[in-house]
Every structure is written in C-alpha cells, then in structure tokens.
Amino acid sequence: MRHGRLRFIGGFLIIPLVLYTVFMVLPSAQSFQIAFTDWRGVSATANYVGFDNFARVFQSELFWKAMRNHGVLLLVVPLTTIVLAMYFAFLVNIGGRREGGRLHGLRGSAFYRVVFFFPQVLSVAIVGVLFQSVFRPDDAGIVNGLLAPFGVDPIGFLIDPSIALWSIIAVMVWAGVGFYFVLFSAAMAGIPAEVVEAASLDGAGRVRLFFSIIVPMVRDTVQTAWVFLGMAALDAFVLVKVLSVNNGGPDGATTMVPVQVYGKAFNEYQFGQASAAAVVLFFIIMTFAALTMRVTRREQLEY
C-alpha cells in the first residue's frame, strides 16, 4: 500500500520536476558557467576568463546607478503597496457599519473588490503601454490633458530625470495593490470574528483595532508580501523596458540591472558580462529573501 502511494505521488511529481529542471535549473546553472567566459552568443566555444566579467560589472558606473535605483524601489514599492493594500482591505472587510453585532465592510464592498483587482487581469506589458498614454509629455497625455485647463505646463513624467523613476514606481504600486488587497482580505477573513468583536466591545476604535488586532494577526501575510514585492522591485524589467526612455533613461535615471543584462546580451552580444550581472543580481535577491525571512521570523500565533 505504501509503495503504491509513493508511485502515485511520484507519477504526479516526475513531469513537473523534469520540466522545472530542463527549463529552470539547467539554464540557471549554465548562466553561472557563461559568467566566467567571454562567450558572445554566436560561437560554439568560449574561453574562460575567470572573474574578469564580475570585475567589469562592479567597475561599471551604470551598475551602481542601477543598484541605487533598486534600493529606492526596495524601500518605496513594498512599503507603499502594503500600506495601501492593508488599508483598503481593512475598509472593505471591517471598516464599515455594525449590523447584528458584527462589523462589516463599507457599502459597495463587492464593487471595490472588482475595481481594486482590475489591474491584475492586465499583463504587465499592457499596463506599461497604457501608462505610456497616461504619462505622455504633451497635452495629448491623460494627466497633462487634465492639468492643461488649469494652466499647468506639460510635465515630462518619463523624460525628466528627477521624476522618471518615481513615475515608474507609481505604476508599480498601482499594478500591485490589487493583488495584495486580495491577499490581505483573505488573511483578515481568517481572523476569528470573536476576537474583533471583543476588542470592539472593549472600546477599541477603528484605528486601535487596525494596529492592535489586525496588523499583528496578519503579520505572516505581510512578511510574505514583503518578500514578493522586494523581489519584484529587484526585477522591474518589463515596466522599465516599456516605459523608460532608451532602456533605462533618461541619463540612466531609471536603469535596472535586468535591463542592463538584456542590453549586454542582446544589443552588445556580451553574454559573459550579462551573465555575470545576472549572477550578482541572483545572490542579491537570495540575500534579501533570506534576511527578510530571518529578521521578521516569529512564533506562530494560535487562536
């Protein structure tokens, strides 16, 4: 019986494991190998150059500019997205009226759920194309068109180096809030109603209820969201590729490591240096995820 069960489970796992190994593990391992070569993507052989590609990556001014941009995204995107998503989830699930001795969400909660989740049905590339129209630097742009009747000169959201990165951050937050709103709504639905009602009957207002009951009880979900959003901030390839001027411009204001990896590989045919940058980013992401899980770890709540 036990052997039959193992064969049954193995039969379901073998195909996904083979696919994952062929399309994920082996290409990743090969990128580690290519990072130590001068392969240009067109020859059958490559010469090993040691750590030369890594040295070029760390000596590149553009790489460090990308790391600064990743740092800004790593602080702003997860924090802003989580705060907005939790706030909206609280309002829609608990922040409304009291009926029958229970707290309910705001009126029209079902409508708000659809509106908040709407960006998730769009691919990231389509979101980028939409916001190209929203942020056009002339009166034909949606935002500039709305500001024009008030005498405001057109704003170059994506061509002004001082605000280009912040414009892309705004799009990332807009695109991500809906998913994490659903995630936090599910977490809040798992909180026993008796706990919320007891706090409310003891005189806890909405603000006290949010910070003293809701936030501590969905902390594990916040931890997961922070890791996912952090990894998204360290990627950010598609939106930067679609929205930025000249692949990370203007003047490198929105450049990211993945965009540089793509440019080195497919524009300059320096696959060795591109793979070295990708390997560096891989270890940065793994370090971020491990540190986040370690720092925010706590005992499991039981209720």
PDB file of C-alpha atoms in Angstrom:
ATOM      1  CA  MET A   1       0.000   0.000   0.000  1.00  0.00           C
ATOM      2  CA  ARG A   2       2.809   2.383   0.965  1.00  0.00           C
ATOM      3  CA  HIS A   3       4.774   1.630  -2.229  1.00  0.00           C
ATOM      4  CA  GLY A   4       1.649   2.165  -4.327  1.00  0.00           C
ATOM      5  CA  ARG A   5       1.073   5.525  -2.701  1.00  0.00           C
ATOM      6  CA  LEU A   6       4.686   6.570  -3.344  1.00  0.00           C
ATOM      7  CA  ARG A   7       4.403   5.548  -7.010  1.00  0.00           C
ATOM      8  CA  PHE A   8       1.135   7.512  -7.266  1.00  0.00           C
ATOM      9  CA  ILE A   9       2.725  10.655  -5.800  1.00  0.00           C
ATOM     10  CA  GLY A  10       5.910  10.167  -7.837  1.00  0.00           C
ATOM     11  CA  GLY A  11       3.878   9.861 -11.039  1.00  0.00           C
ATOM     12  CA  PHE A  12       2.447  13.334 -10.467  1.00  0.00           C
ATOM     13  CA  LEU A  13       5.764  14.870  -9.445  1.00  0.00           C
ATOM     14  CA  ILE A  14       8.100  13.440 -12.059  1.00  0.00           C
ATOM     15  CA  ILE A  15       6.841  15.517 -15.016  1.00  0.00           C
ATOM     16  CA  PRO A  16       6.862  18.880 -13.171  1.00  0.00           C
ATOM     17  CA  LEU A  17      10.324  18.082 -11.766  1.00  0.00           C
ATOM     18  CA  VAL A  18      11.676  17.226 -15.224  1.00  0.00           C
ATOM     19  CA  LEU A  19      10.169  20.389 -16.735  1.00  0.00           C
ATOM     20  CA  TYR A  20      11.484  22.539 -13.878  1.00  0.00           C
ATOM     21  CA  THR A  21      14.946  21.016 -14.212  1.00  0.00           C
ATOM     22  CA  VAL A  22      15.096  21.408 -18.005  1.00  0.00           C
ATOM     23  CA  PHE A  23      13.660  24.919 -18.268  1.00  0.00           C
ATOM     24  CA  MET A  24      14.768  26.467 -14.953  1.00  0.00           C
ATOM     25  CA  VAL A  25      17.618  24.685 -13.174  1.00  0.00           C
ATOM     26  CA  LEU A  26      19.814  23.833 -16.176  1.00  0.00           C
ATOM     27  CA  PRO A  27      19.592  27.297 -17.853  1.00  0.00           C
ATOM     28  CA  SER A  28      20.352  28.928 -14.491  1.00  0.00           C
ATOM     29  CA  ALA A  29      23.351  26.651 -13.956  1.00  0.00           C
ATOM     30  CA  GLN A  30      24.545  27.390 -17.492  1.00  0.00           C
ATOM     31  CA  SER A  31      24.364  31.150 -16.850  1.00  0.00           C
ATOM     32  CA  PHE A  32      26.755  30.625 -13.918  1.00  0.00           C
ATOM     33  CA  GLN A  33      29.167  28.881 -16.315  1.00  0.00           C
ATOM     34  CA  ILE A  34      28.826  31.558 -19.029  1.00  0.00           C
ATOM     35  CA  ALA A  35      29.565  34.266 -16.432  1.00  0.00           C
ATOM     36  CA  PHE A  36      33.169  33.009 -16.329  1.00  0.00           C
ATOM     37  CA  THR A  37      33.647  33.035 -20.115  1.00  0.00           C
ATOM     38  CA  ASP A  38      33.958  35.576 -22.949  1.00  0.00           C
ATOM     39  CA  TRP A  39      31.131  33.943 -24.929  1.00  0.00           C
ATOM     40  CA  ARG A  40      29.439  36.368 -27.334  1.00  0.00           C
ATOM     41  CA  GLY A  41      26.469  34.194 -28.204  1.00  0.00           C
ATOM     42  CA  VAL A  42      27.466  33.306 -31.767  1.00  0.00           C
ATOM     43  CA  SER A  43      30.363  30.860 -31.359  1.00  0.00           C
ATOM     44  CA  ALA A  44      30.302  27.207 -30.354  1.00  0.00           C
ATOM     45  CA  THR A  45      33.218  27.610 -27.937  1.00  0.00           C
ATOM     46  CA  ALA A  46      34.140  30.096 -25.247  1.00  0.00           C
ATOM     47  CA  ASN A  47      37.301  30.979 -23.347  1.00  0.00           C
ATOM     48  CA  TYR A  48      37.293  31.050 -19.568  1.00  0.00           C
ATOM     49  CA  VAL A  49      38.283  34.484 -18.246  1.00  0.00           C
ATOM     50  CA  GLY A  50      37.982  33.919 -14.502  1.00  0.00           C
ATOM     51  CA  PHE A  51      36.375  36.797 -12.611  1.00  0.00           C
ATOM     52  CA  ASP A  52      37.026  39.408 -15.330  1.00  0.00           C
ATOM     53  CA  ASN A  53      33.320  39.765 -16.156  1.00  0.00           C
ATOM     54  CA  PHE A  54      32.462  40.317 -12.483  1.00  0.00           C
ATOM     55  CA  ALA A  55      35.233  42.934 -12.234  1.00  0.00           C
ATOM     56  CA  ARG A  56      33.766  44.808 -15.216  1.00  0.00           C
ATOM     57  CA  VAL A  57      30.308  44.665 -13.653  1.00  0.00           C
ATOM     58  CA  PHE A  58      31.493  46.153 -10.352  1.00  0.00           C
ATOM     59  CA  GLN A  59      33.582  48.819 -12.144  1.00  0.00           C
ATOM     60  CA  SER A  60      30.580  49.973 -14.184  1.00  0.00           C
ATOM     61  CA  GLU A  61      29.117  53.305 -13.045  1.00  0.00           C
ATOM     62  CA  LEU A  62      25.803  52.348 -14.632  1.00  0.00           C
ATOM     63  CA  PHE A  63      25.645  49.182 -12.500  1.00  0.00           C
ATOM     64  CA  TRP A  64      25.925  51.197  -9.286  1.00  0.00           C
ATOM     65  CA  LYS A  65      23.333  53.662 -10.567  1.00  0.00           C
ATOM     66  CA  ALA A  66      21.052  50.657 -11.112  1.00  0.00           C
ATOM     67  CA  MET A  67      21.751  49.430  -7.576  1.00  0.00           C
ATOM     68  CA  ARG A  68      20.766  52.837  -6.173  1.00  0.00           C
ATOM     69  CA  ASN A  69      17.529  52.684  -8.171  1.00  0.00           C
ATOM     70  CA  HIS A  70      16.888  49.151  -6.887  1.00  0.00           C
ATOM     71  CA  GLY A  71      17.461  50.450  -3.359  1.00  0.00           C
ATOM     72  CA  VAL A  72      14.833  53.166  -3.815  1.00  0.00           C
ATOM     73  CA  LEU A  73      12.361  50.652  -5.232  1.00  0.00           C
ATOM     74  CA  LEU A  74      13.136  48.186  -2.453  1.00  0.00           C
ATOM     75  CA  LEU A  75      12.164  50.767   0.177  1.00  0.00           C
ATOM     76  CA  VAL A  76       9.265  52.531  -1.512  1.00  0.00           C
ATOM     77  CA  VAL A  77       7.389  49.878  -3.523  1.00  0.00           C
ATOM     78  CA  PRO A  78       6.849  47.218  -0.792  1.00  0.00           C
ATOM     79  CA  LEU A  79       6.091  49.786   1.918  1.00  0.00           C
ATOM     80  CA  THR A  80       3.634  51.842  -0.147  1.00  0.00           C
ATOM     81  CA  THR A  81       1.924  48.828  -1.697  1.00  0.00           C
ATOM     82  CA  ILE A  82       1.470  47.004   1.615  1.00  0.00           C
ATOM     83  CA  VAL A  83       0.179  50.092   3.440  1.00  0.00           C
ATOM     84  CA  LEU A  84      -2.373  50.895   0.707  1.00  0.00           C
ATOM     85  CA  ALA A  85      -3.450  47.251   0.261  1.00  0.00           C
ATOM     86  CA  MET A  86      -3.917  46.709   4.006  1.00  0.00           C
ATOM     87  CA  TYR A  87      -5.819  49.981   4.393  1.00  0.00           C
ATOM     88  CA  PHE A  88      -8.200  49.165   1.541  1.00  0.00           C
ATOM     89  CA  ALA A  89      -8.630  45.561   2.737  1.00  0.00           C
ATOM     90  CA  PHE A  90      -9.479  46.813   6.240  1.00  0.00           C
ATOM     91  CA  LEU A  91     -12.055  49.284   4.905  1.00  0.00           C
ATOM     92  CA  VAL A  92     -13.700  46.731   2.626  1.00  0.00           C
ATOM     93  CA  ASN A  93     -13.797  43.945   5.224  1.00  0.00           C
ATOM     94  CA  ILE A  94     -14.092  45.534   8.667  1.00  0.00           C
ATOM     95  CA  GLY A  95     -14.041  49.317   8.402  1.00  0.00           C
ATOM     96  CA  GLY A  96     -17.730  49.884   7.728  1.00  0.00           C
ATOM     97  CA  ARG A  97     -21.007  49.741   9.601  1.00  0.00           C
ATOM     98  CA  ARG A  98     -22.014  47.461  12.509  1.00  0.00           C
ATOM     99  CA  GLU A  99     -25.053  45.250  11.881  1.00  0.00           C
ATOM    100  CA  GLY A 100     -26.312  42.402  14.019  1.00  0.00           C
ATOM    101  CA  GLY A 101     -23.457  42.926  16.453  1.00  0.00           C
ATOM    102  CA  ARG A 102     -20.836  42.356  13.746  1.00  0.00           C
ATOM    103  CA  LEU A 103     -18.561  44.739  11.882  1.00  0.00           C
ATOM    104  CA  HIS A 104     -18.936  44.826   8.113  1.00  0.00           C
ATOM    105  CA  GLY A 105     -17.122  46.491   5.275  1.00  0.00           C
ATOM    106  CA  LEU A 106     -18.006  49.753   3.554  1.00  0.00           C
ATOM    107  CA  ARG A 107     -21.114  49.912   1.394  1.00  0.00           C
ATOM    108  CA  GLY A 108     -20.347  48.678  -2.112  1.00  0.00           C
ATOM    109  CA  SER A 109     -17.523  46.422  -0.927  1.00  0.00           C
ATOM    110  CA  ALA A 110     -18.124  43.948  -3.768  1.00  0.00           C
ATOM    111  CA  PHE A 111     -17.700  46.751  -6.320  1.00  0.00           C
ATOM    112  CA  TYR A 112     -14.479  47.938  -4.671  1.00  0.00           C
ATOM    113  CA  ARG A 113     -13.073  44.386  -4.783  1.00  0.00           C
ATOM    114  CA  VAL A 114     -13.570  44.276  -8.552  1.00  0.00           C
ATOM    115  CA  VAL A 115     -12.089  47.752  -9.045  1.00  0.00           C
ATOM    116  CA  PHE A 116      -9.015  47.055  -6.920  1.00  0.00           C
ATOM    117  CA  PHE A 117      -8.368  43.707  -8.595  1.00  0.00           C
ATOM    118  CA  PHE A 118      -8.861  45.014 -12.131  1.00  0.00           C
ATOM    119  CA  PRO A 119      -5.139  45.783 -12.808  1.00  0.00           C
ATOM    120  CA  GLN A 120      -4.350  42.108 -12.132  1.00  0.00           C
ATOM    121  CA  VAL A 121      -6.243  40.970 -15.233  1.00  0.00           C
ATOM    122  CA  LEU A 122      -3.867  43.031 -17.391  1.00  0.00           C
ATOM    123  CA  SER A 123      -0.404  41.811 -18.285  1.00  0.00           C
ATOM    124  CA  VAL A 124       2.477  43.975 -17.098  1.00  0.00           C
ATOM    125  CA  ALA A 125       3.377  44.854 -20.688  1.00  0.00           C
ATOM    126  CA  ILE A 126      -0.175  46.141 -21.326  1.00  0.00           C
ATOM    127  CA  VAL A 127      -0.036  48.160 -18.109  1.00  0.00           C
ATOM    128  CA  GLY A 128       3.178  49.738 -19.405  1.00  0.00           C
ATOM    129  CA  VAL A 129       1.604  50.603 -22.760  1.00  0.00           C
ATOM    130  CA  LEU A 130      -1.443  52.129 -21.010  1.00  0.00           C
ATOM    131  CA  PHE A 131       0.733  54.341 -18.832  1.00  0.00           C
ATOM    132  CA  GLN A 132       2.720  55.482 -21.843  1.00  0.00           C
ATOM    133  CA  SER A 133      -0.501  57.256 -22.841  1.00  0.00           C
ATOM    134  CA  VAL A 134      -1.187  58.399 -19.296  1.00  0.00           C
ATOM    135  CA  PHE A 135       2.300  59.931 -18.936  1.00  0.00           C
ATOM    136  CA  ARG A 136       2.747  61.401 -22.427  1.00  0.00           C
ATOM    137  CA  PRO A 137       4.791  64.617 -22.079  1.00  0.00           C
ATOM    138  CA  ASP A 138       2.337  66.766 -24.064  1.00  0.00           C
ATOM    139  CA  ASP A 139      -1.286  67.827 -23.871  1.00  0.00           C
ATOM    140  CA  ALA A 140      -2.319  64.536 -25.536  1.00  0.00           C
ATOM    141  CA  GLY A 141      -1.263  62.707 -22.367  1.00  0.00           C
ATOM    142  CA  ILE A 142      -4.119  61.912 -19.987  1.00  0.00           C
ATOM    143  CA  VAL A 143      -2.560  63.559 -16.931  1.00  0.00           C
ATOM    144  CA  ASN A 144      -1.192  66.564 -18.803  1.00  0.00           C
ATOM    145  CA  GLY A 145      -4.508  66.899 -20.658  1.00  0.00           C
ATOM    146  CA  LEU A 146      -6.336  67.129 -17.318  1.00  0.00           C
ATOM    147  CA  LEU A 147      -3.841  69.655 -15.969  1.00  0.00           C
ATOM    148  CA  ALA A 148      -3.773  71.854 -19.082  1.00  0.00           C
ATOM    149  CA  PRO A 149      -7.128  73.680 -18.408  1.00  0.00           C
ATOM    150  CA  PHE A 150      -5.639  74.827 -15.078  1.00  0.00           C
ATOM    151  CA  GLY A 151      -2.671  76.450 -16.823  1.00  0.00           C
ATOM    152  CA  VAL A 152      -0.157  73.783 -15.788  1.00  0.00           C
ATOM    153  CA  ASP A 153       2.637  73.282 -18.309  1.00  0.00           C
ATOM    154  CA  PRO A 154       3.075  69.717 -19.634  1.00  0.00           C
ATOM    155  CA  ILE A 155       5.105  67.548 -17.260  1.00  0.00           C
ATOM    156  CA  GLY A 156       7.671  65.124 -18.638  1.00  0.00           C
ATOM    157  CA  PHE A 157       6.867  62.262 -16.310  1.00  0.00           C
ATOM    158  CA  LEU A 158       9.121  59.813 -18.134  1.00  0.00           C
ATOM    159  CA  ILE A 159      11.650  62.196 -19.719  1.00  0.00           C
ATOM    160  CA  ASP A 160      12.539  64.310 -16.670  1.00  0.00           C
ATOM    161  CA  PRO A 161      15.373  62.503 -14.791  1.00  0.00           C
ATOM    162  CA  SER A 162      14.167  63.885 -11.444  1.00  0.00           C
ATOM    163  CA  ILE A 163      10.710  62.268 -11.636  1.00  0.00           C
ATOM    164  CA  ALA A 164      11.061  59.424 -14.179  1.00  0.00           C
ATOM    165  CA  LEU A 165      11.851  56.777 -11.553  1.00  0.00           C
ATOM    166  CA  TRP A 166       9.036  57.974  -9.291  1.00  0.00           C
ATOM    167  CA  SER A 167       6.592  57.794 -12.197  1.00  0.00           C
ATOM    168  CA  ILE A 168       7.527  54.136 -12.772  1.00  0.00           C
ATOM    169  CA  ILE A 169       7.251  53.464  -9.033  1.00  0.00           C
ATOM    170  CA  ALA A 170       3.709  54.885  -9.101  1.00  0.00           C
ATOM    171  CA  VAL A 171       2.809  52.446 -11.890  1.00  0.00           C
ATOM    172  CA  MET A 172       4.326  49.509  -9.984  1.00  0.00           C
ATOM    173  CA  VAL A 173       2.309  50.389  -6.888  1.00  0.00           C
ATOM    174  CA  TRP A 174      -0.906  50.849  -8.903  1.00  0.00           C
ATOM    175  CA  ALA A 175      -0.388  47.491 -10.600  1.00  0.00           C
ATOM    176  CA  GLY A 176       0.422  45.636  -7.369  1.00  0.00           C
ATOM    177  CA  VAL A 177      -2.087  46.976  -4.835  1.00  0.00           C
ATOM    178  CA  GLY A 178      -4.972  44.886  -6.199  1.00  0.00           C
ATOM    179  CA  PHE A 179      -3.268  41.520  -5.735  1.00  0.00           C
ATOM    180  CA  TYR A 180      -2.100  42.289  -2.194  1.00  0.00           C
ATOM    181  CA  PHE A 181      -5.519  43.739  -1.369  1.00  0.00           C
ATOM    182  CA  VAL A 182      -6.971  40.294  -2.142  1.00  0.00           C
ATOM    183  CA  LEU A 183      -4.181  38.608  -0.166  1.00  0.00           C
ATOM    184  CA  PHE A 184      -4.784  40.736   2.937  1.00  0.00           C
ATOM    185  CA  SER A 185      -8.559  40.395   2.579  1.00  0.00           C
ATOM    186  CA  ALA A 186      -8.162  36.605   2.731  1.00  0.00           C
ATOM    187  CA  ALA A 187      -5.891  36.922   5.772  1.00  0.00           C
ATOM    188  CA  MET A 188      -8.374  39.223   7.558  1.00  0.00           C
ATOM    189  CA  ALA A 189     -11.214  36.808   6.768  1.00  0.00           C
ATOM    190  CA  GLY A 190      -9.285  34.174   8.708  1.00  0.00           C
ATOM    191  CA  ILE A 191      -9.265  36.228  11.914  1.00  0.00           C
ATOM    192  CA  PRO A 192     -11.955  34.929  14.296  1.00  0.00           C
ATOM    193  CA  ALA A 193     -14.874  37.356  14.430  1.00  0.00           C
ATOM    194  CA  GLU A 194     -14.990  36.900  18.222  1.00  0.00           C
ATOM    195  CA  VAL A 195     -11.567  38.491  18.582  1.00  0.00           C
ATOM    196  CA  VAL A 196     -12.564  41.549  16.562  1.00  0.00           C
ATOM    197  CA  GLU A 197     -15.920  41.847  18.344  1.00  0.00           C
ATOM    198  CA  ALA A 198     -14.337  41.535  21.784  1.00  0.00           C
ATOM    199  CA  ALA A 199     -11.882  44.319  21.014  1.00  0.00           C
ATOM    200  CA  SER A 200     -14.664  46.464  19.608  1.00  0.00           C
ATOM    201  CA  LEU A 201     -16.877  45.905  22.675  1.00  0.00           C
ATOM    202  CA  ASP A 202     -13.935  46.859  24.899  1.00  0.00           C
ATOM    203  CA  GLY A 203     -13.968  50.250  23.240  1.00  0.00           C
ATOM    204  CA  ALA A 204     -11.290  49.852  20.577  1.00  0.00           C
ATOM    205  CA  GLY A 205     -11.888  52.308  17.743  1.00  0.00           C
ATOM    206  CA  ARG A 206     -11.120  51.622  14.094  1.00  0.00           C
ATOM    207  CA  VAL A 207      -7.515  52.845  14.380  1.00  0.00           C
ATOM    208  CA  ARG A 208      -6.793  50.874  17.569  1.00  0.00           C
ATOM    209  CA  LEU A 209      -8.483  47.827  16.076  1.00  0.00           C
ATOM    210  CA  PHE A 210      -6.321  48.073  12.963  1.00  0.00           C
ATOM    211  CA  PHE A 211      -2.956  48.489  14.694  1.00  0.00           C
ATOM    212  CA  SER A 212      -3.538  46.333  17.807  1.00  0.00           C
ATOM    213  CA  ILE A 213      -5.559  43.437  16.364  1.00  0.00           C
ATOM    214  CA  ILE A 214      -5.465  43.263  12.580  1.00  0.00           C
ATOM    215  CA  VAL A 215      -1.815  44.072  11.869  1.00  0.00           C
ATOM    216  CA  PRO A 216      -0.329  41.606  14.419  1.00  0.00           C
ATOM    217  CA  MET A 217      -2.655  38.816  13.279  1.00  0.00           C
ATOM    218  CA  VAL A 218      -1.805  39.173   9.573  1.00  0.00           C
ATOM    219  CA  ARG A 219       1.911  39.686  10.160  1.00  0.00           C
ATOM    220  CA  ASP A 220       2.859  36.411   8.422  1.00  0.00           C
ATOM    221  CA  THR A 221       0.990  37.558   5.309  1.00  0.00           C
ATOM    222  CA  VAL A 222       2.779  40.915   5.471  1.00  0.00           C
ATOM    223  CA  GLN A 223       6.086  39.046   5.632  1.00  0.00           C
ATOM    224  CA  THR A 224       5.216  37.038   2.523  1.00  0.00           C
ATOM    225  CA  ALA A 225       4.042  40.153   0.705  1.00  0.00           C
ATOM    226  CA  TRP A 226       7.253  41.990   1.594  1.00  0.00           C
ATOM    227  CA  VAL A 227       9.402  39.193   0.149  1.00  0.00           C
ATOM    228  CA  PHE A 228       7.396  39.018  -3.097  1.00  0.00           C
ATOM    229  CA  LEU A 229       7.330  42.797  -3.526  1.00  0.00           C
ATOM    230  CA  GLY A 230      11.043  43.027  -2.758  1.00  0.00           C
ATOM    231  CA  MET A 231      11.825  40.501  -5.468  1.00  0.00           C
ATOM    232  CA  ALA A 232       9.555  42.406  -7.859  1.00  0.00           C
ATOM    233  CA  ALA A 233      11.436  45.615  -7.034  1.00  0.00           C
ATOM    234  CA  LEU A 234      14.752  43.871  -7.762  1.00  0.00           C
ATOM    235  CA  ASP A 235      13.371  42.723 -11.119  1.00  0.00           C
ATOM    236  CA  ALA A 236      11.161  45.512 -12.564  1.00  0.00           C
ATOM    237  CA  PHE A 237      12.319  44.591 -16.060  1.00  0.00           C
ATOM    238  CA  VAL A 238       9.107  44.774 -18.067  1.00  0.00           C
ATOM    239  CA  LEU A 239       7.800  48.124 -16.813  1.00  0.00           C
ATOM    240  CA  VAL A 240      11.209  49.798 -17.122  1.00  0.00           C
ATOM    241  CA  LYS A 241      11.717  48.300 -20.578  1.00  0.00           C
ATOM    242  CA  VAL A 242       8.320  49.531 -21.809  1.00  0.00           C
ATOM    243  CA  LEU A 243       8.058  52.877 -20.012  1.00  0.00           C
ATOM    244  CA  SER A 244      11.593  54.235 -19.781  1.00  0.00           C
ATOM    245  CA  VAL A 245      13.293  56.337 -22.424  1.00  0.00           C
ATOM    246  CA  ASN A 246      16.093  54.471 -24.195  1.00  0.00           C
ATOM    247  CA  ASN A 247      16.041  51.390 -21.920  1.00  0.00           C
ATOM    248  CA  GLY A 248      16.672  52.890 -18.502  1.00  0.00           C
ATOM    249  CA  GLY A 249      16.917  56.568 -19.382  1.00  0.00           C
ATOM    250  CA  PRO A 250      16.902  59.451 -19.362  1.00  0.00           C
ATOM    251  CA  ASP A 251      20.589  59.504 -18.424  1.00  0.00           C
ATOM    252  CA  GLY A 252      20.281  56.198 -16.525  1.00  0.00           C
ATOM    253  CA  ALA A 253      17.659  57.648 -14.156  1.00  0.00           C
ATOM    254  CA  THR A 254      15.502  54.507 -14.374  1.00  0.00           C
ATOM    255  CA  THR A 255      18.100  51.882 -15.225  1.00  0.00           C
ATOM    256  CA  MET A 256      17.884  48.487 -13.528  1.00  0.00           C
ATOM    257  CA  VAL A 257      20.233  45.505 -13.522  1.00  0.00           C
ATOM    258  CA  PRO A 258      17.852  43.256 -15.558  1.00  0.00           C
ATOM    259  CA  VAL A 259      17.638  45.949 -18.253  1.00  0.00           C
ATOM    260  CA  GLN A 260      21.443  46.100 -18.360  1.00  0.00           C
ATOM    261  CA  VAL A 261      21.599  42.290 -18.571  1.00  0.00           C
ATOM    262  CA  TYR A 262      19.247  42.370 -21.565  1.00  0.00           C
ATOM    263  CA  GLY A 263      21.214  45.166 -23.241  1.00  0.00           C
ATOM    264  CA  LYS A 264      24.587  43.496 -22.728  1.00  0.00           C
ATOM    265  CA  ALA A 265      23.313  40.160 -24.030  1.00  0.00           C
ATOM    266  CA  PHE A 266      21.085  41.064 -26.953  1.00  0.00           C
ATOM    267  CA  ASN A 267      22.344  44.500 -28.026  1.00  0.00           C
ATOM    268  CA  GLU A 268      26.111  44.217 -27.375  1.00  0.00           C
ATOM    269  CA  TYR A 269      26.413  40.392 -27.550  1.00  0.00           C
ATOM    270  CA  GLN A 270      28.487  40.270 -24.343  1.00  0.00           C
ATOM    271  CA  PHE A 271      26.776  37.252 -22.861  1.00  0.00           C
ATOM    272  CA  GLY A 272      29.583  36.612 -20.375  1.00  0.00           C
ATOM    273  CA  GLN A 273      29.273  40.061 -18.775  1.00  0.00           C
ATOM    274  CA  ALA A 274      25.463  39.867 -18.935  1.00  0.00           C
ATOM    275  CA  SER A 275      25.515  36.510 -17.137  1.00  0.00           C
ATOM    276  CA  ALA A 276      27.901  37.900 -14.506  1.00  0.00           C
ATOM    277  CA  ALA A 277      25.461  40.762 -13.772  1.00  0.00           C
ATOM    278  CA  ALA A 278      22.588  38.252 -13.622  1.00  0.00           C
ATOM    279  CA  VAL A 279      24.535  36.079 -11.151  1.00  0.00           C
ATOM    280  CA  VAL A 280      25.211  39.124  -8.951  1.00  0.00           C
ATOM    281  CA  LEU A 281      21.501  40.001  -9.004  1.00  0.00           C
ATOM    282  CA  PHE A 282      20.619  36.382  -8.166  1.00  0.00           C
ATOM    283  CA  PHE A 283      22.711  36.483  -4.986  1.00  0.00           C
ATOM    284  CA  ILE A 284      21.313  39.912  -4.054  1.00  0.00           C
ATOM    285  CA  ILE A 285      17.742  38.585  -4.347  1.00  0.00           C
ATOM    286  CA  MET A 286      18.543  35.431  -2.369  1.00  0.00           C
ATOM    287  CA  THR A 287      20.243  37.501   0.345  1.00  0.00           C
ATOM    288  CA  PHE A 288      17.272  39.872   0.541  1.00  0.00           C
ATOM    289  CA  ALA A 289      14.775  36.998   0.829  1.00  0.00           C
ATOM    290  CA  ALA A 290      16.838  35.174   3.482  1.00  0.00           C
ATOM    291  CA  LEU A 291      17.393  38.335   5.566  1.00  0.00           C
ATOM    292  CA  THR A 292      13.725  39.313   5.371  1.00  0.00           C
ATOM    293  CA  MET A 293      12.560  35.859   6.463  1.00  0.00           C
ATOM    294  CA  ARG A 294      15.154  35.799   9.244  1.00  0.00           C
ATOM    295  CA  VAL A 295      14.520  39.301  10.617  1.00  0.00           C
ATOM    296  CA  THR A 296      10.711  39.052  10.549  1.00  0.00           C
ATOM    297  CA  ARG A 297      10.511  35.473  11.870  1.00  0.00           C
ATOM    298  CA  ARG A 298       8.379  34.952  14.980  1.00  0.00           C
ATOM    299  CA  GLU A 299       6.460  32.269  16.806  1.00  0.00           C
ATOM    300  CA  GLN A 300       3.259  31.076  15.137  1.00  0.00           C
ATOM    301  CA  LEU A 301       0.128  32.641  16.596  1.00  0.00           C
ATOM    302  CA  GLU A 302      -2.564  30.212  17.717  1.00  0.00           C
ATOM    303  CA  TYR A 303      -6.143  31.314  18.177  1.00  0.00           C
TER     304      TYR A 303
END
